JSON list of C-alpha atoms in Angstrom, two decimals:
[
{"chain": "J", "resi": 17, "resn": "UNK", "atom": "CA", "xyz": [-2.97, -7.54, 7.12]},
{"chain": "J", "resi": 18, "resn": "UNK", "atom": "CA", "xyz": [-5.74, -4.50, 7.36]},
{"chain": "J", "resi": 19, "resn": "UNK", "atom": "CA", "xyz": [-9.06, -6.28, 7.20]},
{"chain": "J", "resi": 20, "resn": "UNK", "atom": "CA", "xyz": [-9.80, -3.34, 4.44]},
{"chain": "J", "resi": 21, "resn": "UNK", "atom": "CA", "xyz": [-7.34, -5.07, 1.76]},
{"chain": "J", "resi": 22, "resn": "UNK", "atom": "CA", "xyz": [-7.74, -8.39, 2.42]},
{"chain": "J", "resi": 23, "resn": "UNK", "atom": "CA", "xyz": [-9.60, -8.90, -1.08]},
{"chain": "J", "resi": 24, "resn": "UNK", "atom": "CA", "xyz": [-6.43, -8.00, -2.77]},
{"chain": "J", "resi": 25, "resn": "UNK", "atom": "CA", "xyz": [-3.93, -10.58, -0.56]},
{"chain": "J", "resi": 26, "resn": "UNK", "atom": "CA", "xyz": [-2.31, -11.83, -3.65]},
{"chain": "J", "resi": 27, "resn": "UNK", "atom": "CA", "xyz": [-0.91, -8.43, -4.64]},
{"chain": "J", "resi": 28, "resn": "UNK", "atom": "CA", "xyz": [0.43, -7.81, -1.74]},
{"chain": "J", "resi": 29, "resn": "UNK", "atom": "CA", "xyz": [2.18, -11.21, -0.91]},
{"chain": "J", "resi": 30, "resn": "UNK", "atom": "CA", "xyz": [5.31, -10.65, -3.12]},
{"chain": "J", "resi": 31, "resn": "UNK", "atom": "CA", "xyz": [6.44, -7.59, -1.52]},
{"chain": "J", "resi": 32, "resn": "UNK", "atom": "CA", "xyz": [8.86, -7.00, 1.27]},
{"chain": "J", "resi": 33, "resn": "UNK", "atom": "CA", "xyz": [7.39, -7.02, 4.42]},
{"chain": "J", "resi": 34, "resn": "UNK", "atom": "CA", "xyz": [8.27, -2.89, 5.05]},
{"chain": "J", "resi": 35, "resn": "UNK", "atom": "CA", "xyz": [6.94, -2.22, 1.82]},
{"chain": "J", "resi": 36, "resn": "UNK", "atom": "CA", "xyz": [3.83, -4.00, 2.28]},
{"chain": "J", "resi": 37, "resn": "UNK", "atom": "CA", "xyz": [2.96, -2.08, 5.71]},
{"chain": "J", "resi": 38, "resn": "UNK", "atom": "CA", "xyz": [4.26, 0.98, 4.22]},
{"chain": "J", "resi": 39, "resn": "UNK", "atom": "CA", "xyz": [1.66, 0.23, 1.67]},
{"chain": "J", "resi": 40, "resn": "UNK", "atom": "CA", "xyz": [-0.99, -0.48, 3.78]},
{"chain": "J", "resi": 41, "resn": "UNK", "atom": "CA", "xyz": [-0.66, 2.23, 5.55]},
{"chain": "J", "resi": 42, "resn": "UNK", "atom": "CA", "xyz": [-0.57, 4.57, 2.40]},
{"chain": "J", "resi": 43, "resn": "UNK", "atom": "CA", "xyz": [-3.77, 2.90, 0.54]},
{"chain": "J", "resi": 44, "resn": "UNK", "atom": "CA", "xyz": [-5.48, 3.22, 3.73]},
{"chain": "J", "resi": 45, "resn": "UNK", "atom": "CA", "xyz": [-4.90, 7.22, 4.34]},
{"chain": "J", "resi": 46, "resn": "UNK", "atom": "CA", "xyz": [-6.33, 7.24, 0.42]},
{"chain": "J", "resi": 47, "resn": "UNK", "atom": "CA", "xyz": [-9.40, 5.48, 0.70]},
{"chain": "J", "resi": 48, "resn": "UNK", "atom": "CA", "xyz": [-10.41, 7.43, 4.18]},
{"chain": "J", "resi": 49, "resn": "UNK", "atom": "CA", "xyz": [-8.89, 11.06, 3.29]},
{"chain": "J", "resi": 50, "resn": "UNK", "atom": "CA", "xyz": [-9.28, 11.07, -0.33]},
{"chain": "J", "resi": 51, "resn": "UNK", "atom": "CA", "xyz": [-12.07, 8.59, -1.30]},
{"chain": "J", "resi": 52, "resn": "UNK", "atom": "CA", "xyz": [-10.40, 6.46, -3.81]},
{"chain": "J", "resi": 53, "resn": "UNK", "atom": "CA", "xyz": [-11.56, 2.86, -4.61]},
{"chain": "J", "resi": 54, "resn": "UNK", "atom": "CA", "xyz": [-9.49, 0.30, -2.94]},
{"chain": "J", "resi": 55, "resn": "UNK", "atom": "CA", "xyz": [-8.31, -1.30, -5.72]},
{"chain": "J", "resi": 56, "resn": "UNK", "atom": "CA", "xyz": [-6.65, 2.07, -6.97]},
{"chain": "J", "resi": 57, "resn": "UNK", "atom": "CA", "xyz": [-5.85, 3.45, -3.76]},
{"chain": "J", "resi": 58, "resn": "UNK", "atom": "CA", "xyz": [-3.68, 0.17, -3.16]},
{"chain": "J", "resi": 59, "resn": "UNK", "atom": "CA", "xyz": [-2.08, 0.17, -7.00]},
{"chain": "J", "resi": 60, "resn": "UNK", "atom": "CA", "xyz": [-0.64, 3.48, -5.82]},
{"chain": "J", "resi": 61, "resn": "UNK", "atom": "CA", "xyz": [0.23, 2.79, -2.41]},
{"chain": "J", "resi": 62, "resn": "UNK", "atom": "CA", "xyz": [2.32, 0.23, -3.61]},
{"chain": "J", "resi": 63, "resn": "UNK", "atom": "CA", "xyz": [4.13, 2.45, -6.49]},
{"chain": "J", "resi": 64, "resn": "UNK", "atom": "CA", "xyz": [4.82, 4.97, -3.56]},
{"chain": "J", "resi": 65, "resn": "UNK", "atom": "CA", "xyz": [5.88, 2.44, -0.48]},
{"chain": "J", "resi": 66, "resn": "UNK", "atom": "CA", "xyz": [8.44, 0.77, -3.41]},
{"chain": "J", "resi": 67, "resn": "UNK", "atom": "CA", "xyz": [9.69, 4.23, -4.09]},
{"chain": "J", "resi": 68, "resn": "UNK", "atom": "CA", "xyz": [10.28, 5.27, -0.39]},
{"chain": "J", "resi": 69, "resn": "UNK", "atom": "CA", "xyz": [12.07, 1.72, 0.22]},
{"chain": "J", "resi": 70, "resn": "UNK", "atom": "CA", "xyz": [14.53, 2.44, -2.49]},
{"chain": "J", "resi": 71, "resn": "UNK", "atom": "CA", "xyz": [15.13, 5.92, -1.42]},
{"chain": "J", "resi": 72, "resn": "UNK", "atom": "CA", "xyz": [15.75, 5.14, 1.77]},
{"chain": "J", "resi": 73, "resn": "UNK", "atom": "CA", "xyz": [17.83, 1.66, 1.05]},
{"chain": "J", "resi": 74, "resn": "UNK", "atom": "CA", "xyz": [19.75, 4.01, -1.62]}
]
């Protein structure tokens, strides 16, 4: 778990393992590279990291 997210534990806990570090990694790259708050950086990370998991499970 990134230190930076641990506020928001609970949202993450439900997902699939590769989707959460997918997701992670995503809301991360947000807050640094585009300055969005945590709490909607991560709301879109996950929306993206389920998105890429289904594309690539097919």
């Amino acid at each position: 778990m990134d230190p930076m997210f641990e506020d928001f534990k609970t949202d993450l806990d439900a997902l699939n393992p590769t989707v959460k570090k997918k997701a992670l990694e995503i809301a991360k790259k947000l807050v640094e590279e585009k300055d969005y708050p945590k709490e909607k950086a991560l709301a879109e990370a996950i929306t993206r990291a389920e998105e890429w998991f289904y594309d690539i499970e097919g």
